[in-house]
Amino acid sequence: MKKFLAVLAACLTMTAAFVSCGDDGNKKSSSKSGSDKAVNDYTDALCSKKGGKTYYTLIYPDEYIENLKENDDWDDAIEAFNEKNEERTEDYKITVKKVKKADELTDDQLMGAGFYFKELFDIDDIEVDKGYEYTYEVEILDKDDSEDKESFDDTICVVKIGKDWKVIPTDADDLEDYV
């Protein structure tokens, strides 16, 4: 179980593919907007069998998405994400328990976010207007053994690029490393 959790945590940070969320009393408001809505959409996508499109729309810059579509790779990426969600959670129920907004990103962290998109997606001229760091708690429950339950926290940044909010699956301090 411990090895699985380590792999699952790494996958969450890198590919974030999960199914079977519950709200446990933490109702997500459909009236949220801006960065809060982006985070709620992101965590919902992590827990949805059909969350691939939302997930990739939130983590990829629009230019990169257009490139994937032009190369007929967009639908394949979404399908692969959705299939992995089902596989990874066949024996486990994954629940995002709570989401908490932390600090607004500093100028250096915002600049790092722009460089993040340039480095990872080879896209120049991305201007990041503002951003925030969020933490969320994930609970993993073995479906066959309800006593076997683990939880961990993860941190992400949500940044505004033009009119869109994008999720960067890393913490704010790591963004400074891109500068």
XYZ file of N, CA and C in Angstrom:
537
model
N 0.825 -1.195 0.000
C 0.000 0.000 0.000
C 0.866 1.254 0.000
N 1.941 1.268 0.786
C 2.796 2.458 0.865
C 3.441 2.755 -0.481
N 3.919 1.700 -1.154
C 4.530 1.907 -2.466
C 3.497 2.436 -3.454
N 2.310 1.893 -3.404
C 1.244 2.370 -4.285
C 0.963 3.846 -4.018
N 0.895 4.238 -2.745
C 0.601 5.627 -2.403
C 1.690 6.566 -2.902
N 2.933 6.139 -2.805
C 4.027 6.980 -3.307
C 3.900 7.162 -4.814
N 3.618 6.086 -5.512
C 3.436 6.169 -6.966
C 2.214 7.010 -7.287
N 1.139 6.805 -6.541
C -0.083 7.559 -6.773
C 0.131 9.046 -6.517
N 0.854 9.374 -5.463
C 1.140 10.785 -5.176
C 1.964 11.407 -6.293
N 2.950 10.682 -6.792
C 3.751 11.192 -7.905
C 2.890 11.365 -9.145
N 2.022 10.417 -9.385
C 1.131 10.534 -10.546
C 0.188 11.718 -10.400
N -0.268 11.970 -9.180
C -1.146 13.114 -8.964
C -0.427 14.401 -9.303
N 0.806 14.514 -8.862
C 1.572 15.717 -9.136
C 1.895 15.831 -10.614
N 2.222 14.734 -11.252
C 2.650 14.781 -12.648
C 1.483 14.711 -13.623
N 0.562 13.783 -13.395
C -0.513 13.624 -14.364
C -1.897 13.789 -13.769
N -1.972 13.731 -12.458
C -3.208 13.970 -11.730
C -4.408 13.269 -12.337
N -4.415 11.963 -12.259
C -5.499 11.222 -12.871
C -6.239 10.405 -11.816
N -7.419 10.854 -11.419
C -8.188 10.157 -10.405
C -9.677 10.122 -10.729
N -10.373 9.227 -10.022
C -11.807 9.073 -10.195
C -12.449 8.998 -8.812
N -13.779 9.171 -8.765
C -14.583 8.842 -7.597
C -14.457 9.825 -6.453
N -14.592 11.110 -6.720
C -14.543 12.115 -5.665
C -15.842 12.123 -4.883
N -15.742 12.521 -3.648
C -16.898 12.792 -2.829
C -16.703 14.142 -2.195
N -17.807 14.783 -1.800
C -17.642 16.122 -1.251
C -17.631 16.137 0.275
N -18.069 15.064 0.912
C -18.062 14.967 2.364
C -18.469 16.276 3.039
N -19.499 16.900 2.541
C -19.982 18.127 3.155
C -19.320 19.384 2.619
N -18.279 19.267 1.824
C -17.623 20.428 1.244
C -18.246 20.710 -0.111
N -19.394 21.360 -0.102
C -20.102 21.643 -1.347
C -19.308 22.634 -2.169
N -19.108 22.312 -3.435
C -18.413 23.206 -4.348
C -19.455 24.060 -5.037
N -19.280 25.336 -4.944
C -20.271 26.253 -5.488
C -20.060 26.451 -6.977
N -21.143 26.324 -7.740
C -21.052 26.576 -9.176
C -20.967 28.069 -9.450
N -21.153 28.892 -8.421
C -21.081 30.333 -8.609
C -19.659 30.867 -8.450
N -18.710 30.017 -8.156
C -17.327 30.457 -8.021
C -16.815 30.930 -9.366
N -15.869 31.848 -9.298
C -15.280 32.344 -10.534
C -13.779 32.529 -10.335
N -13.095 32.841 -11.409
C -11.673 33.126 -11.338
C -10.839 31.937 -10.913
N -9.854 32.202 -10.073
C -8.925 31.151 -9.657
C -9.619 30.070 -8.836
N -10.598 30.445 -8.022
C -11.312 29.446 -7.223
C -12.059 28.451 -8.117
N -12.687 28.949 -9.161
C -13.391 28.069 -10.104
C -12.395 27.152 -10.814
N -11.248 27.696 -11.202
C -10.234 26.875 -11.874
C -9.777 25.734 -10.972
N -9.556 26.023 -9.699
C -9.129 24.977 -8.765
C -10.226 23.943 -8.581
N -11.466 24.385 -8.421
C -12.566 23.427 -8.267
C -12.728 22.577 -9.518
N -12.625 23.191 -10.687
C -12.711 22.420 -11.932
C -11.564 21.419 -12.030
N -10.379 21.839 -11.626
C -9.189 20.973 -11.659
C -9.372 19.771 -10.733
N -9.769 20.021 -9.487
C -9.928 18.899 -8.554
C -11.088 18.004 -8.966
N -12.147 18.588 -9.547
C -13.229 17.756 -10.083
C -12.714 16.878 -11.231
N -11.885 17.454 -12.097
C -11.339 16.694 -13.227
C -10.460 15.547 -12.737
N -9.739 15.782 -11.647
C -8.889 14.728 -11.087
C -9.716 13.532 -10.655
N -10.960 13.780 -10.332
C -11.826 12.753 -9.761
C -12.924 12.303 -10.706
N -12.781 12.589 -11.971
C -13.835 12.277 -12.927
C -13.346 11.289 -13.975
N -14.189 10.335 -14.286
C -13.849 9.383 -15.349
C -13.755 10.076 -16.693
N -14.377 11.216 -16.820
C -14.360 11.975 -18.079
C -13.700 13.347 -17.874
N -12.704 13.424 -16.991
C -12.097 14.705 -16.639
C -10.930 15.125 -17.509
N -10.546 14.314 -18.494
C -9.362 14.607 -19.294
C -9.407 15.938 -20.016
N -10.528 16.245 -20.629
C -10.620 17.498 -21.395
C -10.463 18.702 -20.468
N -11.153 18.694 -19.348
C -11.044 19.798 -18.394
C -9.631 19.891 -17.847
N -9.066 18.748 -17.459
C -7.722 18.722 -16.901
C -6.713 19.350 -17.865
N -6.693 18.867 -19.092
C -5.709 19.382 -20.053
C -5.994 20.827 -20.449
N -7.249 21.217 -20.494
C -7.582 22.613 -20.792
C -7.042 23.528 -19.695
N -7.016 23.045 -18.468
C -6.529 23.854 -17.358
C -5.005 23.874 -17.242
N -4.328 22.807 -17.629
C -2.870 22.799 -17.425
C -2.078 23.177 -18.674
N -2.674 23.092 -19.852
C -1.958 23.420 -21.077
C -2.312 24.820 -21.555
N -1.315 25.563 -22.063
C -1.618 26.851 -22.690
C -2.456 26.629 -23.957
N -3.281 27.605 -24.285
C -4.180 27.482 -25.437
C -3.430 27.179 -26.736
N -2.274 27.806 -26.926
C -1.477 27.551 -28.135
C -1.087 26.083 -28.247
N -0.718 25.494 -27.121
C -0.308 24.094 -27.103
C -1.499 23.184 -27.415
N -2.661 23.533 -26.872
C -3.873 22.765 -27.150
C -4.181 22.800 -28.645
N -4.081 23.976 -29.244
C -4.325 24.105 -30.692
C -3.348 23.236 -31.479
N -2.105 23.196 -31.047
C -1.108 22.358 -31.708
C -1.472 20.875 -31.596
N -1.925 20.457 -30.424
C -2.355 19.065 -30.253
C -3.528 18.737 -31.166
N -4.470 19.670 -31.273
C -5.632 19.445 -32.135
C -5.221 19.364 -33.599
N -4.323 20.251 -34.025
C -3.859 20.252 -35.415
C -3.150 18.948 -35.771
N -2.472 18.364 -34.805
C -1.750 17.107 -35.025
C -2.589 15.879 -34.684
N -3.875 16.083 -34.447
C -4.798 14.999 -34.100
C -4.369 14.221 -32.852
N -3.771 14.919 -31.896
C -3.336 14.284 -30.648
C -4.230 14.631 -29.454
N -5.084 15.621 -29.604
C -5.917 16.108 -28.508
C -6.862 15.025 -27.984
N -7.633 14.431 -28.873
C -8.596 13.410 -28.450
C -7.897 12.192 -27.865
N -6.738 11.830 -28.419
C -5.982 10.694 -27.886
C -5.496 10.964 -26.465
N -5.036 12.185 -26.214
C -4.568 12.547 -24.871
C -5.714 12.468 -23.865
N -6.858 12.987 -24.240
C -8.024 12.960 -23.351
C -8.451 11.522 -23.071
N -8.508 10.724 -24.105
C -8.900 9.318 -23.943
C -7.921 8.567 -23.043
N -6.629 8.801 -23.225
C -5.612 8.136 -22.396
C -5.752 8.557 -20.930
N -5.963 9.837 -20.694
C -6.160 10.335 -19.329
C -7.350 9.628 -18.680
N -8.469 9.604 -19.387
C -9.685 9.007 -18.843
C -9.516 7.515 -18.574
N -8.836 6.818 -19.469
C -8.598 5.380 -19.266
C -7.701 5.142 -18.054
N -6.675 5.974 -17.879
C -5.776 5.814 -16.726
C -6.515 6.080 -15.420
N -7.441 7.044 -15.431
C -8.230 7.306 -14.222
C -8.976 6.053 -13.785
N -9.592 5.388 -14.734
C -10.335 4.173 -14.397
C -9.411 3.080 -13.874
N -8.277 2.882 -14.535
C -7.328 1.851 -14.117
C -6.773 2.116 -12.724
N -6.379 3.352 -12.484
C -5.722 3.693 -11.221
C -6.654 3.592 -10.025
N -7.917 3.715 -10.260
C -8.838 3.732 -9.126
C -9.748 2.518 -9.082
N -9.361 1.507 -9.776
C -10.160 0.288 -9.772
C -10.344 -0.257 -8.354
N -9.278 -0.209 -7.559
C -9.323 -0.758 -6.210
C -9.396 0.305 -5.120
N -9.329 1.579 -5.498
C -9.256 2.651 -4.513
C -10.262 3.752 -4.822
N -10.814 4.313 -3.766
C -11.680 5.485 -3.895
C -10.804 6.687 -3.538
N -10.716 7.623 -4.468
C -9.904 8.814 -4.290
C -10.844 9.996 -4.089
N -10.619 10.742 -3.011
C -11.484 11.871 -2.689
C -10.642 13.108 -2.409
N -10.972 14.200 -3.055
C -10.371 15.487 -2.699
C -11.196 16.010 -1.535
N -10.575 16.079 -0.361
C -11.306 16.407 0.869
C -11.497 17.903 1.068
N -10.460 18.695 0.810
C -10.609 20.134 0.995
C -9.591 20.866 0.131
N -9.941 22.083 -0.211
C -9.091 22.947 -1.024
C -8.945 24.261 -0.269
N -7.712 24.763 -0.178
C -7.472 26.001 0.564
C -6.598 26.946 -0.260
N -7.065 28.164 -0.406
C -6.297 29.208 -1.093
C -5.245 29.731 -0.127
N -4.016 29.817 -0.608
C -2.934 30.310 0.241
C -2.597 31.743 -0.175
N -1.357 31.968 -0.545
C -0.894 33.323 -0.828
C -0.987 33.686 -2.304
N -1.050 34.987 -2.549
C -0.937 35.501 -3.908
C 0.523 35.346 -4.326
N 0.756 35.035 -5.591
C 2.117 34.844 -6.077
C 2.859 36.177 -6.155
N 4.163 36.133 -5.880
C 5.010 37.315 -5.971
C 5.339 37.598 -7.437
N 5.928 38.753 -7.692
C 6.342 39.098 -9.058
C 7.317 38.069 -9.616
N 8.283 37.622 -8.798
C 9.243 36.605 -9.260
C 8.553 35.285 -9.573
N 7.575 34.915 -8.764
C 6.846 33.672 -9.007
C 5.990 33.780 -10.265
N 5.396 34.944 -10.503
C 4.627 35.157 -11.733
C 5.536 35.080 -12.955
N 6.723 35.686 -12.848
C 7.688 35.616 -13.944
C 8.109 34.156 -14.167
N 8.310 33.428 -13.078
C 8.652 32.015 -13.173
C 7.555 31.202 -13.841
N 6.311 31.560 -13.583
C 5.187 30.873 -14.220
C 5.243 31.064 -15.734
N 5.570 32.271 -16.177
C 5.718 32.519 -17.616
C 6.831 31.679 -18.217
N 7.956 31.597 -17.506
C 9.075 30.779 -17.982
C 8.735 29.287 -17.949
N 7.911 28.878 -16.986
C 7.448 27.487 -16.908
C 6.770 27.093 -18.219
N 5.850 27.929 -18.676
C 5.137 27.631 -19.920
C 6.080 27.672 -21.126
N 7.032 28.582 -21.111
C 8.004 28.667 -22.207
C 8.869 27.407 -22.236
N 9.358 26.997 -21.067
C 10.262 25.841 -20.998
C 9.549 24.526 -21.302
N 8.396 24.318 -20.722
C 7.711 23.039 -20.890
C 6.970 22.914 -22.213
N 6.463 24.028 -22.733
C 5.608 23.959 -23.914
C 6.172 24.721 -25.113
N 7.370 25.295 -24.935
C 8.050 26.013 -26.010
C 7.167 27.111 -26.604
N 6.547 27.871 -25.708
C 5.671 28.957 -26.138
C 6.208 30.263 -25.560
N 6.535 31.189 -26.439
C 7.042 32.496 -26.027
C 5.882 33.441 -25.733
N 6.218 34.535 -25.119
C 5.293 35.655 -24.928
C 4.044 35.310 -24.133
N 4.179 34.456 -23.131
C 3.051 34.230 -22.229
C 3.232 35.181 -21.060
N 2.257 36.051 -20.896
C 2.298 37.017 -19.804
C 1.322 36.584 -18.727
N 1.866 36.368 -17.547
C 1.055 35.937 -16.410
C 0.690 37.174 -15.595
N -0.603 37.452 -15.492
C -1.080 38.671 -14.845
C -1.124 38.580 -13.324
N -1.617 37.466 -12.819
C -1.697 37.260 -11.376
C -1.822 35.778 -11.108
N -1.680 35.417 -9.850
C -1.784 34.009 -9.512
C -1.820 33.777 -8.017
N -2.193 32.555 -7.662
C -2.329 32.168 -6.262
C -1.829 30.737 -6.091
N -1.418 30.446 -4.879
C -1.053 29.083 -4.526
C -2.228 28.479 -3.750
N -2.506 27.208 -4.023
C -3.568 26.475 -3.338
C -3.009 25.150 -2.831
N -3.575 24.661 -1.749
C -3.291 23.304 -1.293
C -4.618 22.542 -1.277
N -4.510 21.249 -1.482
C -5.702 20.414 -1.355
C -5.304 19.086 -0.743
N -6.256 18.483 -0.044
C -6.033 17.211 0.629
C -6.717 16.102 -0.162
N -5.992 15.021 -0.357
C -6.509 13.859 -1.060
C -6.569 12.691 -0.078
N -7.685 11.983 -0.094
C -7.838 10.781 0.723
C -7.955 9.582 -0.205
N -7.243 8.520 0.135
C -7.255 7.291 -0.655
C -7.781 6.168 0.236
N -8.862 5.563 -0.208
C -9.502 4.500 0.560
C -9.507 3.226 -0.265
N -8.991 2.140 0.323
C -9.020 0.833 -0.322
C -10.466 0.352 -0.328
N -11.000 0.080 -1.509
C -12.401 -0.336 -1.626
C -12.672 -1.681 -0.964
N -11.653 -2.528 -0.869
C -11.818 -3.843 -0.261
C -11.577 -3.844 1.243
N -10.946 -2.796 1.767
C -10.610 -2.727 3.184
C -10.814 -1.290 3.663
N -11.988 -0.985 4.160
C -12.324 0.396 4.536
C -11.456 0.921 5.677
N -10.745 0.026 6.363
C -9.828 0.453 7.423
C -8.521 0.994 6.835
N -8.232 0.631 5.594
C -6.982 1.027 4.934
C -7.201 2.364 4.219
N -6.861 3.445 4.937
C -7.111 4.779 4.420
C -5.863 5.633 4.640
N -5.478 6.357 3.613
C -4.329 7.262 3.678
C -4.753 8.618 3.134
N -4.032 9.662 3.534
C -4.295 10.970 2.940
C -2.985 11.737 2.814
N -2.969 12.678 1.894
C -1.811 13.543 1.705
C -2.263 14.867 1.128
N -1.406 15.868 1.273
C -1.673 17.195 0.730
C -0.848 17.400 -0.525
N -1.379 18.186 -1.448
C -0.649 18.573 -2.648
C -0.840 20.074 -2.829
N 0.094 20.684 -3.526
C 0.078 22.130 -3.741
C 0.150 22.416 -5.224
N -0.640 23.383 -5.656
C -0.646 23.819 -7.050
C -0.666 25.343 -7.082
N -0.363 25.890 -8.245
C -0.518 27.329 -8.467
C -1.536 27.525 -9.578
N -2.311 28.578 -9.461
C -3.295 28.932 -10.475
C -2.949 30.342 -10.926
N -2.738 30.495 -12.234
C -2.290 31.776 -12.770
C -3.236 32.265 -13.854
N -3.310 33.579 -13.997
C -4.171 34.175 -15.012
C -3.327 34.578 -16.208
N -3.705 34.034 -17.369
C -3.058 34.348 -18.632
C -4.150 34.899 -19.541
N -4.100 36.191 -19.795
C -5.185 36.813 -20.547
C -6.462 36.725 -19.738
N -7.493 36.118 -20.327
C -8.762 35.970 -19.606
C -8.909 34.583 -18.964
N -7.949 33.705 -19.206
C -8.037 32.331 -18.718
C -7.192 32.103 -17.466
N -7.665 31.194 -16.635
C -6.904 30.730 -15.479
C -6.336 29.360 -15.812
N -5.048 29.171 -15.547
C -4.367 27.904 -15.812
C -3.760 27.378 -14.523
N -3.696 26.064 -14.416
C -3.147 25.400 -13.235
C -1.730 24.925 -13.550
N -0.829 25.210 -12.629
C 0.540 24.701 -12.711
C 0.715 23.751 -11.533
N 0.945 22.466 -11.806
C 1.004 21.481 -10.712
C 2.338 21.504 -9.962
N 2.616 22.632 -9.326
C 3.806 22.789 -8.496
C 3.526 23.879 -7.471
N 4.384 23.979 -6.459
C 4.172 25.033 -5.471
C 4.836 26.332 -5.912
N 4.500 27.409 -5.234
C 4.956 28.746 -5.619
C 6.480 28.878 -5.554
N 7.098 28.302 -4.537
C 8.555 28.411 -4.414
C 9.269 27.798 -5.612
N 8.748 26.702 -6.139
C 9.376 26.064 -7.287
C 9.289 26.918 -8.557
N 8.299 27.783 -8.633
C 8.182 28.656 -9.808
C 9.378 29.592 -9.931
N 9.926 29.997 -8.790
C 11.101 30.885 -8.801
C 12.308 30.221 -9.460
N 12.354 28.903 -9.459
C 13.476 28.176 -10.075
C 13.490 28.333 -11.589
N 12.370 28.713 -12.190
C 12.309 28.887 -13.633
C 12.861 30.238 -14.088
N 13.007 31.171 -13.138
C 13.487 32.522 -13.498
C 14.971 32.499 -13.809
